[in-house]
CSV table of C-alpha atoms in Angstrom, one decimal:
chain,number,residue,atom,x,y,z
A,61,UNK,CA,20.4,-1.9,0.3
A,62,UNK,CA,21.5,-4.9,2.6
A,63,UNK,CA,24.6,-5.8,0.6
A,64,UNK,CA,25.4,-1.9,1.2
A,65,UNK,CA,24.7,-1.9,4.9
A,66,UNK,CA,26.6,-5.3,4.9
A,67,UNK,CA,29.7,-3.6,2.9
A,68,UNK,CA,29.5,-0.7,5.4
A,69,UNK,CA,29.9,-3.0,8.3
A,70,UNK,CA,32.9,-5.1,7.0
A,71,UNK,CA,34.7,-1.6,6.1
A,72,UNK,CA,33.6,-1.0,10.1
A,73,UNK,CA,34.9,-4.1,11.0
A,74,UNK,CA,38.0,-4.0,9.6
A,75,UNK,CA,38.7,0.2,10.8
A,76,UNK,CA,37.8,-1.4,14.0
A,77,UNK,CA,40.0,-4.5,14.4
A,78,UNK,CA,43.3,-1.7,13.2
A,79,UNK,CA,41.9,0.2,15.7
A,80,UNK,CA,41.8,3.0,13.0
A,81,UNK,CA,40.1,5.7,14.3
A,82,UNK,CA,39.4,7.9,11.7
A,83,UNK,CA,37.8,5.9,9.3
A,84,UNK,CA,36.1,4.2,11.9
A,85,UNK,CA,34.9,7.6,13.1
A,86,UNK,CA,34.2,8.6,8.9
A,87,UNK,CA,32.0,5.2,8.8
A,88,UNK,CA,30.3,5.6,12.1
A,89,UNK,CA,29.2,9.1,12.0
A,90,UNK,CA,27.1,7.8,8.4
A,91,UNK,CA,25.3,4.9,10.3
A,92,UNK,CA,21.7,5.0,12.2
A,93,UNK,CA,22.0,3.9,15.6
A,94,UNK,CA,20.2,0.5,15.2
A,95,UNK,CA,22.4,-0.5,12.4
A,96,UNK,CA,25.4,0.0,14.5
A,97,UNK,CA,23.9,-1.4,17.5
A,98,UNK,CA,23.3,-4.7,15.3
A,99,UNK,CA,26.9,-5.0,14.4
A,100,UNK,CA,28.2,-3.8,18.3
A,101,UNK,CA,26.3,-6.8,19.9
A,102,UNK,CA,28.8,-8.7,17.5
A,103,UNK,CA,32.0,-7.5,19.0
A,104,UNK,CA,33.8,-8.6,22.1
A,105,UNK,CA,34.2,-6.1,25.0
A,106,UNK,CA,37.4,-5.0,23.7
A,107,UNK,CA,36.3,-4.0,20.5
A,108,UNK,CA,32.7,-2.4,21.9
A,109,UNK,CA,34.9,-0.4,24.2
A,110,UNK,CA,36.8,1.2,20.9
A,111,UNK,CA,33.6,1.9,19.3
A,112,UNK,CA,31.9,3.5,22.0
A,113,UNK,CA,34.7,6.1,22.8
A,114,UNK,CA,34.5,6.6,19.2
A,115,UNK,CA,30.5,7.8,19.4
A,116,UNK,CA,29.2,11.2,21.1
A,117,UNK,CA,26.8,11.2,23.8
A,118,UNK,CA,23.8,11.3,22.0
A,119,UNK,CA,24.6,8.5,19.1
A,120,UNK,CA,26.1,6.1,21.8
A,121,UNK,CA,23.1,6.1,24.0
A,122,UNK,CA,20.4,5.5,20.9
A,123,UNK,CA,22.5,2.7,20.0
A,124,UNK,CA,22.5,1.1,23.4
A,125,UNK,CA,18.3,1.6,23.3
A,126,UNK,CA,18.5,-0.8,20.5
A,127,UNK,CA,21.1,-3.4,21.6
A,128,UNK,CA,19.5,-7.1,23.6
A,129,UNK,CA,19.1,-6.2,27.1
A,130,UNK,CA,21.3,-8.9,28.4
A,131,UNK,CA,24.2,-7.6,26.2
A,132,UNK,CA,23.3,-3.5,27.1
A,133,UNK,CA,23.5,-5.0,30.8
A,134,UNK,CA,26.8,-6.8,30.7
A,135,UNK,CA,28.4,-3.4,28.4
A,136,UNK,CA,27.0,-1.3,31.0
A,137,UNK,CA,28.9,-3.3,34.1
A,138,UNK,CA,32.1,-2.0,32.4
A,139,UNK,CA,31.0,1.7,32.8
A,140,UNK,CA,31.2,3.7,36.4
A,141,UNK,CA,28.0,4.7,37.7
A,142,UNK,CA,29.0,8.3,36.8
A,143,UNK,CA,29.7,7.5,33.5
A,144,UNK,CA,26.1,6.1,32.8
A,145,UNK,CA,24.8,9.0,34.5
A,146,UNK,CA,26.3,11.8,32.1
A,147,UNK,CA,27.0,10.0,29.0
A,148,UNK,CA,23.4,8.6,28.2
A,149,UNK,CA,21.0,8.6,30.9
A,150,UNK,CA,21.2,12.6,30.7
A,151,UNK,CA,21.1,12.1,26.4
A,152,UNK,CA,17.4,9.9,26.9
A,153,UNK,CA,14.4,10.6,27.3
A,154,UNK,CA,12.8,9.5,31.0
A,155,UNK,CA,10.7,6.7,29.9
A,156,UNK,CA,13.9,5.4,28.2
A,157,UNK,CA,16.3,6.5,31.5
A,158,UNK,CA,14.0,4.6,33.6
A,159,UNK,CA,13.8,1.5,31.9
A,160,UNK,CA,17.4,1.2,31.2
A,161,UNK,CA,18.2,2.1,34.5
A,162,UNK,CA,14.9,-0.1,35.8
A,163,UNK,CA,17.5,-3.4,34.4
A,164,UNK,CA,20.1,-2.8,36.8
A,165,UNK,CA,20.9,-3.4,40.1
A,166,UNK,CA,19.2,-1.8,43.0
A,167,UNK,CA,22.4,-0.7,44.7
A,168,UNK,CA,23.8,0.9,41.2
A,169,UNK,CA,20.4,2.3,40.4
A,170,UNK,CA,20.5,4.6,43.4
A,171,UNK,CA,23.8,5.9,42.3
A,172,UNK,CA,23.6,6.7,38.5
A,173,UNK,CA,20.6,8.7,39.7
A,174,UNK,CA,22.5,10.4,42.4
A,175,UNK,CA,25.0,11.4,39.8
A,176,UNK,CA,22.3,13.2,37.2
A,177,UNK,CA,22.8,16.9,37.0
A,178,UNK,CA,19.4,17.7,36.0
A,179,UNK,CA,17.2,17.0,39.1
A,180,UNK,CA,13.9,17.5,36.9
A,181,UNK,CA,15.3,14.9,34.7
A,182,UNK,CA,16.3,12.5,37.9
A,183,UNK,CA,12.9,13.1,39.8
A,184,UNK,CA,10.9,12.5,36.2
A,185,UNK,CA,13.4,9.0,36.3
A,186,UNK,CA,12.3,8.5,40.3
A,187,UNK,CA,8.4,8.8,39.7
A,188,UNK,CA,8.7,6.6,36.5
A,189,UNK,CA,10.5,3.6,38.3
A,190,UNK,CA,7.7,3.1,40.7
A,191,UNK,CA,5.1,2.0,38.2
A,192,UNK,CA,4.9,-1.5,36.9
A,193,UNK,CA,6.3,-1.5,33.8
A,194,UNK,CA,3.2,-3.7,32.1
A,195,UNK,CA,1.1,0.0,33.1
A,196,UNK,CA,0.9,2.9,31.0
A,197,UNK,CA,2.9,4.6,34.3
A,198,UNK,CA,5.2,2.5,33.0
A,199,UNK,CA,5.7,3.4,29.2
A,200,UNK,CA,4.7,7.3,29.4
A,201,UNK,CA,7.8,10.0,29.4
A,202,UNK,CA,7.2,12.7,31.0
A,203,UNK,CA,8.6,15.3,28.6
A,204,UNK,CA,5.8,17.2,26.8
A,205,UNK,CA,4.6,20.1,26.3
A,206,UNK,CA,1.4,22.0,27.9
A,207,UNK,CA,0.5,25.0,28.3
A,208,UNK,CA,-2.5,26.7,30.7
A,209,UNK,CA,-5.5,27.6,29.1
A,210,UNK,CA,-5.3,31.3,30.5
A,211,UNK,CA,-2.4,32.4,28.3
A,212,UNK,CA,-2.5,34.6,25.3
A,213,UNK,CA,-1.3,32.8,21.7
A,214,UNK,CA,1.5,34.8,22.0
A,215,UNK,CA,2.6,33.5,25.7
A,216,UNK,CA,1.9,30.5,24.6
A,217,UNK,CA,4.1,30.0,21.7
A,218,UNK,CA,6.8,31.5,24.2
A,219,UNK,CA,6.5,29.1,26.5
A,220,UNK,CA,6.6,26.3,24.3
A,221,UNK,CA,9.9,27.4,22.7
A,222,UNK,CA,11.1,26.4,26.4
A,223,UNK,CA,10.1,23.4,26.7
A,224,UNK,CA,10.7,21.9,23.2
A,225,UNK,CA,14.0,22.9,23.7
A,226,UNK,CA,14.5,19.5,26.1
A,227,UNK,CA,12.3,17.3,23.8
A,228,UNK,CA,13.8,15.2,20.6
A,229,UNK,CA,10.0,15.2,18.5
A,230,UNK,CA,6.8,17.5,19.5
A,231,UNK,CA,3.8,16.0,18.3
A,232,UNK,CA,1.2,17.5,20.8
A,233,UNK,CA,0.4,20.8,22.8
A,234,UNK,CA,-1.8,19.8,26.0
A,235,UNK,CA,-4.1,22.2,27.7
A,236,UNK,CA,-4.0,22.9,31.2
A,237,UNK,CA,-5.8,24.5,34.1
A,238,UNK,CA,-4.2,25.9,37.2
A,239,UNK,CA,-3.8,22.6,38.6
A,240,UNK,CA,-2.2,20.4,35.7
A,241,UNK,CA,-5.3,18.9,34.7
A,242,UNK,CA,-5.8,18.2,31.0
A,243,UNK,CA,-8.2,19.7,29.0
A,244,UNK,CA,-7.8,18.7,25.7
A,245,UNK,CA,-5.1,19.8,23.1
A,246,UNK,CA,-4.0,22.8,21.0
A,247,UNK,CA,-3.8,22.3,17.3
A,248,UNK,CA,-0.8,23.7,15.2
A,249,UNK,CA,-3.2,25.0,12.8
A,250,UNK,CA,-5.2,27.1,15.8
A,251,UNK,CA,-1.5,28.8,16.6
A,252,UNK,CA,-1.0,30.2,12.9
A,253,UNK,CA,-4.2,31.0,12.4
A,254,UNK,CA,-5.5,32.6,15.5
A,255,UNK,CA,-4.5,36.4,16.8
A,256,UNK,CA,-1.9,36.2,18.7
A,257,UNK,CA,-3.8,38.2,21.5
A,258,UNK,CA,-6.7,35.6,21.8
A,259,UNK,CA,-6.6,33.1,24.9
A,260,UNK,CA,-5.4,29.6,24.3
A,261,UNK,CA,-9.0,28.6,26.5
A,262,UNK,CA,-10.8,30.0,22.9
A,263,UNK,CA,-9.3,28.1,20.4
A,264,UNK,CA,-8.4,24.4,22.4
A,265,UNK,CA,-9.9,21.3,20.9
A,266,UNK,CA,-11.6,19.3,24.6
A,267,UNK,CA,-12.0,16.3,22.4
A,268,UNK,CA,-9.4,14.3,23.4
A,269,UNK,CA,-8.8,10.9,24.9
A,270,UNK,CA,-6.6,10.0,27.8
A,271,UNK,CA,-5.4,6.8,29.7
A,272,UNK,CA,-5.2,6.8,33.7
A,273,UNK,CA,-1.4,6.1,34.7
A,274,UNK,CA,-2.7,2.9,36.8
A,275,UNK,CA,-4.1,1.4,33.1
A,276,UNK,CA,-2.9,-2.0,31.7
A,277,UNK,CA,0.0,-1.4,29.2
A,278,UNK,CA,-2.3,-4.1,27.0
A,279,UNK,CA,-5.5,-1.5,27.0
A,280,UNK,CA,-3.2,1.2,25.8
A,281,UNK,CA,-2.5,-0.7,23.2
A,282,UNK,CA,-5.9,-1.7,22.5
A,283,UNK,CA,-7.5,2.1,22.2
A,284,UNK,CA,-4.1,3.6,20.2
A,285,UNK,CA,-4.6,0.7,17.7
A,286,UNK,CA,-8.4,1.1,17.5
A,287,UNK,CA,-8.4,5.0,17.3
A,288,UNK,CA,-4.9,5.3,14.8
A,289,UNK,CA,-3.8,7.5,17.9
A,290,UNK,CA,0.1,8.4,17.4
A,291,UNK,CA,0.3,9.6,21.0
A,292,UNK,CA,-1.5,9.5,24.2
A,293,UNK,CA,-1.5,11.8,26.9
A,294,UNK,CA,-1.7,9.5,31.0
A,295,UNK,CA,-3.4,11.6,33.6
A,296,UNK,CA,-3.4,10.8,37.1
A,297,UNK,CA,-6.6,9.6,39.5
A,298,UNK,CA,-7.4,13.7,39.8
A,299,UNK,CA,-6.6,14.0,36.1
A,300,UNK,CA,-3.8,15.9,36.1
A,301,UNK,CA,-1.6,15.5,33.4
A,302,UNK,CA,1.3,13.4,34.1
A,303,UNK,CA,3.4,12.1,30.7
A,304,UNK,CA,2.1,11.0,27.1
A,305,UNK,CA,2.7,7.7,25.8
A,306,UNK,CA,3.7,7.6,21.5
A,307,UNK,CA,3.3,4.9,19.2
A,308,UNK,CA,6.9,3.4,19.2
A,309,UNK,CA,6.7,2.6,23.0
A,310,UNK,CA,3.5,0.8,22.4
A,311,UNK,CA,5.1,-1.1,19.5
A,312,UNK,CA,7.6,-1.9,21.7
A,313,UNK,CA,5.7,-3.3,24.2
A,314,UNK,CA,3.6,-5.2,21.7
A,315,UNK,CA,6.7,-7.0,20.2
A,316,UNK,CA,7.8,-8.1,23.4
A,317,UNK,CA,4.6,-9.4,24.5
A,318,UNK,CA,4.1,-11.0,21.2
A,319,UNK,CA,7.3,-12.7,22.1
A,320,UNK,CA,6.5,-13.7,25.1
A,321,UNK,CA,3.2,-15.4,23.7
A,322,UNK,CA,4.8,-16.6,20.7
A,323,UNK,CA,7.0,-18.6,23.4
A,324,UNK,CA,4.7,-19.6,25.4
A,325,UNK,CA,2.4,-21.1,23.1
A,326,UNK,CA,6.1,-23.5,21.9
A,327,UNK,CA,5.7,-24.8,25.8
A,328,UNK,CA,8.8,-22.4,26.7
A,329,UNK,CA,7.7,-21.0,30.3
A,330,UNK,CA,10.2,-17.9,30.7
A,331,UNK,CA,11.9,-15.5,28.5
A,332,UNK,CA,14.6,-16.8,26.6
A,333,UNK,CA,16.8,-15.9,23.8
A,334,UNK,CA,19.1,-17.6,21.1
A,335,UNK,CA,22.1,-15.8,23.3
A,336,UNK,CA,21.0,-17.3,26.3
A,337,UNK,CA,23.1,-20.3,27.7
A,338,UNK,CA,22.2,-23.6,27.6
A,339,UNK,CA,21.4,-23.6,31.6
A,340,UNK,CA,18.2,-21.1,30.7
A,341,UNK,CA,17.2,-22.9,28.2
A,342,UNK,CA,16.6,-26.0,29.3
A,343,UNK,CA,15.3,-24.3,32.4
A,344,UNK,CA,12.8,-22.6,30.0
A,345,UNK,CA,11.4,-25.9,28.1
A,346,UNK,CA,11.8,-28.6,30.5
A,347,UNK,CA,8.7,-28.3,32.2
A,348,UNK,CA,6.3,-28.3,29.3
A,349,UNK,CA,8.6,-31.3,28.3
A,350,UNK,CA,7.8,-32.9,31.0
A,351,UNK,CA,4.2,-32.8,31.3
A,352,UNK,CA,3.9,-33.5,27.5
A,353,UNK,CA,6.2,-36.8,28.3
A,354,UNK,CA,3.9,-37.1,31.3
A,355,UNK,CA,0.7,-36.8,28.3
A,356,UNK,CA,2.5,-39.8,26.5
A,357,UNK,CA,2.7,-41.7,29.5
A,358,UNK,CA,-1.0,-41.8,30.0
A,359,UNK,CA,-1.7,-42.5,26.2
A,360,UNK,CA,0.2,-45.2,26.5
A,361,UNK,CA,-1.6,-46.5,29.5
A,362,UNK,CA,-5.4,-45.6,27.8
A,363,UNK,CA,-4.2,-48.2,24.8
A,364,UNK,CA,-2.8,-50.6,27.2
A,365,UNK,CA,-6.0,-50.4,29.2
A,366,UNK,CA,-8.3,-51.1,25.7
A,367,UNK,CA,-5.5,-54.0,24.5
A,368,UNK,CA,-8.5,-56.7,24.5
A,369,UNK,CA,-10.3,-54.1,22.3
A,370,UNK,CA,-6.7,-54.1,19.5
A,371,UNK,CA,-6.5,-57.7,19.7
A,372,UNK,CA,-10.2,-58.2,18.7
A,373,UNK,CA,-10.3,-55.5,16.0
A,374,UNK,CA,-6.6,-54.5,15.0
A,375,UNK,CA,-7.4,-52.4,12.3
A,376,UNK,CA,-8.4,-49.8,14.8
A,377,UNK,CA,-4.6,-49.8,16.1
A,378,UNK,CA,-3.6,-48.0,12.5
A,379,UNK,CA,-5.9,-44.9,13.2
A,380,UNK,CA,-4.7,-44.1,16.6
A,381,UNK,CA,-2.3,-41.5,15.4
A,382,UNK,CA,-4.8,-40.3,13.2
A,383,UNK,CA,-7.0,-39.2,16.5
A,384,UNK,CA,-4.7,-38.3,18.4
A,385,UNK,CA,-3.5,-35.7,16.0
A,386,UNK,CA,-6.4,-34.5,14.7
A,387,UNK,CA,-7.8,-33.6,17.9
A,388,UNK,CA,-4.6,-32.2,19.1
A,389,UNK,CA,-4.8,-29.6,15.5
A,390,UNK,CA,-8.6,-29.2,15.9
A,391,UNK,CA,-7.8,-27.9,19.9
A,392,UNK,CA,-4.6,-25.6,18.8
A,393,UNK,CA,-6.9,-23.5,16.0
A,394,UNK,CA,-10.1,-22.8,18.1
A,395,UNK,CA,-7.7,-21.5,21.1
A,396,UNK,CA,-5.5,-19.9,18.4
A,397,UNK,CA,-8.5,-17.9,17.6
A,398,UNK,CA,-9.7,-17.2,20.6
A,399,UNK,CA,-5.9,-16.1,22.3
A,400,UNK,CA,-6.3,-13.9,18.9
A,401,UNK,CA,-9.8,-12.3,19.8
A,402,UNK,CA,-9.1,-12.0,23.3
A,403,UNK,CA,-5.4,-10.4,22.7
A,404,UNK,CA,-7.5,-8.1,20.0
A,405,UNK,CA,-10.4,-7.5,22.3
A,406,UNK,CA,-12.7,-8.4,19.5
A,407,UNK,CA,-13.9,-11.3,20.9
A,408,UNK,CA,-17.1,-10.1,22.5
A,409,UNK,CA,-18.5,-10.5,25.7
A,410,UNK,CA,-20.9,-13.6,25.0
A,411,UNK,CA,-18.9,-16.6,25.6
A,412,UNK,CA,-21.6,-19.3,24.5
A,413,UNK,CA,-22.3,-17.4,20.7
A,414,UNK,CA,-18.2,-18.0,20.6
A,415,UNK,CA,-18.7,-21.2,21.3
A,416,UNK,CA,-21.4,-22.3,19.4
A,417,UNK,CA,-19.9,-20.7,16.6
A,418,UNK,CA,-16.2,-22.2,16.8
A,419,UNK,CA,-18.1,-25.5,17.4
A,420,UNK,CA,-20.2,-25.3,14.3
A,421,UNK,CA,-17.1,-24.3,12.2
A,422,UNK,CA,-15.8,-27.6,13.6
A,423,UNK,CA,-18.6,-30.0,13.0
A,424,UNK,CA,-18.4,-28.7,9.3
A,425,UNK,CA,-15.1,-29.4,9.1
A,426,UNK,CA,-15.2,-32.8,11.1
A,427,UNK,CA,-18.1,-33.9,9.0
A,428,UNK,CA,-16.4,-33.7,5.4
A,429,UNK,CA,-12.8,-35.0,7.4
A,430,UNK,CA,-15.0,-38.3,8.9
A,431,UNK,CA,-16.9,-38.8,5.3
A,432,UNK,CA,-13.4,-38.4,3.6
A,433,UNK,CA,-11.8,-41.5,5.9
A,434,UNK,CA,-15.2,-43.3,5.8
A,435,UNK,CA,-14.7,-43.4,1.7
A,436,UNK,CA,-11.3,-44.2,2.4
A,437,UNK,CA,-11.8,-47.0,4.9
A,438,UNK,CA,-14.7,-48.6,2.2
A,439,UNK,CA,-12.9,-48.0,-0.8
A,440,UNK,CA,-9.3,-48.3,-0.1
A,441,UNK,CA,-8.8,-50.0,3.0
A,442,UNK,CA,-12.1,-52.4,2.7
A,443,UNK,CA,-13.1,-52.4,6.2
A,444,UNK,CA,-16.3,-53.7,6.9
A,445,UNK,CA,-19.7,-51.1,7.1
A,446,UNK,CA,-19.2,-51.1,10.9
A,447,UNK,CA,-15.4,-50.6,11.4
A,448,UNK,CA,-15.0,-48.1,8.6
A,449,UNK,CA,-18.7,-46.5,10.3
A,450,UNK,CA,-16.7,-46.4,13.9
A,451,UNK,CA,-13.8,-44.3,12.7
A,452,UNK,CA,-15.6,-42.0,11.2
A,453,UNK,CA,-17.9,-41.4,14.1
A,454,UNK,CA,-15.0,-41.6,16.3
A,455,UNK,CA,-13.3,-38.5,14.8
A,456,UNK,CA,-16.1,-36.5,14.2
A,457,UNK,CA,-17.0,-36.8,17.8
A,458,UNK,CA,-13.1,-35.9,18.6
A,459,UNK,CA,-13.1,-32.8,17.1
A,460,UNK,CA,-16.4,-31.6,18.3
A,461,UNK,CA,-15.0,-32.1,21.7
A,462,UNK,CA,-11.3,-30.6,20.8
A,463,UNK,CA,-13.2,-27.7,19.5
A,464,UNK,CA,-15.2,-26.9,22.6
A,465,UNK,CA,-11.9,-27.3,25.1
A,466,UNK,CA,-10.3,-25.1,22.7
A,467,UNK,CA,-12.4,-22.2,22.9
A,468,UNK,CA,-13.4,-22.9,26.8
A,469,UNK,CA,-9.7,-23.1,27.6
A,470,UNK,CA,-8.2,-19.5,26.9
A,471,UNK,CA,-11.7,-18.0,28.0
A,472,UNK,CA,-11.4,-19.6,31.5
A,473,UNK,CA,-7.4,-18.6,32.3
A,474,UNK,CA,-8.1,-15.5,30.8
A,475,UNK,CA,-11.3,-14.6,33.6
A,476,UNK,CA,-8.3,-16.3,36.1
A,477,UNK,CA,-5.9,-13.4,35.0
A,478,UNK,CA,-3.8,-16.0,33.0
A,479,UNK,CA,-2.1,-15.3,29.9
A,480,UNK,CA,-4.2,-17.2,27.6
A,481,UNK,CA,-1.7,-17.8,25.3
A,482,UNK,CA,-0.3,-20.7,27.1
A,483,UNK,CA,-3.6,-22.4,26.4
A,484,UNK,CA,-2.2,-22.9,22.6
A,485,UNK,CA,0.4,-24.9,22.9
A,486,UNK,CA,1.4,-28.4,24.5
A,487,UNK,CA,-1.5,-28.0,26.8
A,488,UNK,CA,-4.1,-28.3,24.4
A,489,UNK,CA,-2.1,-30.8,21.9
A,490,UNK,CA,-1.5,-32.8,25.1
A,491,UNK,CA,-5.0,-32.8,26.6
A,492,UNK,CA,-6.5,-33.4,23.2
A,493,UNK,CA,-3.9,-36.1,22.5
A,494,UNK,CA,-5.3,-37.9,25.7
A,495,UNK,CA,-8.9,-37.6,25.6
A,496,UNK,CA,-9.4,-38.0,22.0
A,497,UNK,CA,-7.8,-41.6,22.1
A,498,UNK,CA,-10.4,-42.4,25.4
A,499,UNK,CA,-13.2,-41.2,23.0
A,500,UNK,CA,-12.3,-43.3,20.0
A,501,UNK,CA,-12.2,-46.5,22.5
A,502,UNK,CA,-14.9,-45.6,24.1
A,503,UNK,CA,-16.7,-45.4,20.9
A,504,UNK,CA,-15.6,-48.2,19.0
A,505,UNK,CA,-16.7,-50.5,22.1
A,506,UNK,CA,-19.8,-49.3,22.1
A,507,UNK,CA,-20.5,-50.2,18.1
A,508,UNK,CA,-18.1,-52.8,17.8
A,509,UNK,CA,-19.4,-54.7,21.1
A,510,UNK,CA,-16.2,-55.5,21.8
């Protein structure tokens, strides 16, 4: 299948670069819209100009859902404001409108929706571009369908027709009162089965779960994944029924966010991608590179600060790196688990049983670890009792302590409204780097009398 889509895109390629228009058209019409937003983000503006005209409304603007933003943003710069307006922003669903439009510029945002001729559709795009996008204000569309609980099967079937007629997939009926507010949901089932003279207030399912618009985009997540919801209906503070949120806008969110956490715990600070020029991405990693250079700098003064104790015993030099590193790994699992339980909100809410049972985990662990180098030491090495006896004690001690600012870590920026997820990367490894090299010193002049 990939060496097809791969032999599809070269035939494209080449239709495109003779500027043959029919058999670019032939190829095109054939192609899902992320496939051929994968090979447009590979053209130059020339070229994505030719294959655009060559696309209808509707097929052009899926594709540009699925290009990089940075690249939909520079396309869109060569289009008018009108041109946006009527050739996808009216071919979208709001959710989509308003965060493609939500990427632009303030100035040219107010003008593409000045130039939508559906004023539903532009007010829907309005109210949706005042929530924070990390809310579930902020994923929902507002195209659904809903019907009041006072109508007859019959009328309600009717009025359904209408609104489906504007939708792309229906996957719920809602049930509302005379004011908007939700009531629960009408099952397909309930509409063939039921005469069509019976109320809709009869035969609606109340069981139903809803999200506030004001809720964290994260918590939406949370209860769709939990409950194997495929869509959501978002009420307002009153209740009133305001948009639905489905499954593929959550995922979206989730990818980014995983993204985002994914660079965060590689010490990258801000969002950056492969396309990105070099400027932005040394913006991005310099400051964790930094602080872990300013991490080595302090190493280097702890083992200049315990020189005497290397020049008495210099066997303990060799297991510096050892330390070091296994307090840095040690500190990077328990916070991976914890950014994990925390992101999965299956962590629980008493933070000392976490603790003491990350901790335990890691005593098991450091105990076989510090018996396996205390063998080694004896065996191998033939260090003394006491030297081989200070290592081993030394590392076991390291990682109980790694484990506990591990788990304490992401718990605390996580109460401070931090993204947790920093607390996996070069923090940890760099905090752990520091203090497990005080801990062996501090140790091994405390046994070694030296």
């Amino acid at each position: 299948m990939a060496d097809e889509t791969l032999n599809i895109q070269e035939q494209l390629k080449n239709a495109i670069l003779q500027h043959n228009v029919g058999d670019a058209s032939a190829i095109i019409s054939e192609m899902e819209a992320v496939d051929i937003a994968h090979f447009f983000e590979q053209l130059d503006t020339e070229n994505q100009t030719f294959l655009y005209d060559l696309m209808n409304n509707e097929q052009s603007a899926e594709m540009l859902l699925e290009i990089d933003e940075d690249k939909r943003k520079k396309f869109l710069s060569t289009l008018s404001s009108k041109e946006i307006a009527d050739e996808i922003i009216n071919e979208i669903d709001s959710d989509d409108a308003a965060d493609l439009i939500g990427e632009l510029p303030e100035n040219q945002q107010d003008e593409i929706i000045q130039q939508i001729d559906d004023k539903d559709h532009a007010q829907s795009i309005v109210d949706l571009l005042r929530y924070d996008e990390d809310t579930a204000g902020g994923l929902m569309a507002t195209e659904l369908v809903k019907v009041n609980q006072d109508l007859s099967i019959i009328a309600a079937v009717k009025e359904m027709r209408k609104q489906a007629e504007e939708m792309a997939e229906v996957y719920s009926i809602y049930v509302v009162d005379e004011n908007d507010k939700l009531l629960g949901t009408l099952s397909l089932k309930k509409l063939l089965t039921t005469s069509s003279s019976t109320k809709v207030s009869n035969v609606f399912n109340s069981k139903i779960r809803s999200v506030k618009d004001s809720e964290e985009a994260e918590e939406v997540a949370r209860m769709m994944q939990k409950y194997d919801l495929f869509e959501v209906p978002v009420v307002d503070s009153l209740g009133k029924l305001v948009g639905r949120i489905t499954i593929d806008d959550v995922m979206d969110f989730i990818k980014e966010e995983t993204e985002k956490d994914y660079q965060l715990a590689s010490g990258i600070s801000i969002d950056v991608d492969h396309t990105d020029n070099i400027f932005h991405m040394t913006k991005a990693r310099l400051p964790w590179l930094f602080i872990g250079m300013v991490g080595g700098l302090i190493g280097s003064r702890v083992l200049q600060g315990n020189q005497s104790a290397l020049e008495s015993v210099p066997a303990l030099m060799f297991f510096v790196p050892l330390i070091a590193a296994t307090a840095g790994n040690i500190g990077v699992q328990a916070s991976a688990i914890i950014v994990q339980g925390l992101a999965n909100d299956t962590l629980g809410r008493d933070t000392f049983k976490t603790l003491a049972k990350e901790v335990s985990v890691s005593a098991a662990s450091g105990i076989i670890l510090s018996l396996i180098i205390f063998a080694f030491n004896l065996l191998i090495n033939h260090h003394d009792f006491t030297i081989s006896m200070t290592i081993s004690l030394s590392l076991l001690a390291v990682i109980m302590v790694a484990a506990v600012i591990g788990t304490i870590v992401p718990i605390i920026l996580d109460k401070n409204k931090i993204d947790p997820a920093i607390a996996t990367g070069p923090f940890i490894t760099t905090s752990n780097d520091i203090l497990g090299v005080l801990i062996y010193f501090s140790i091994a002049k405390m046994i070694l009398q030296i």
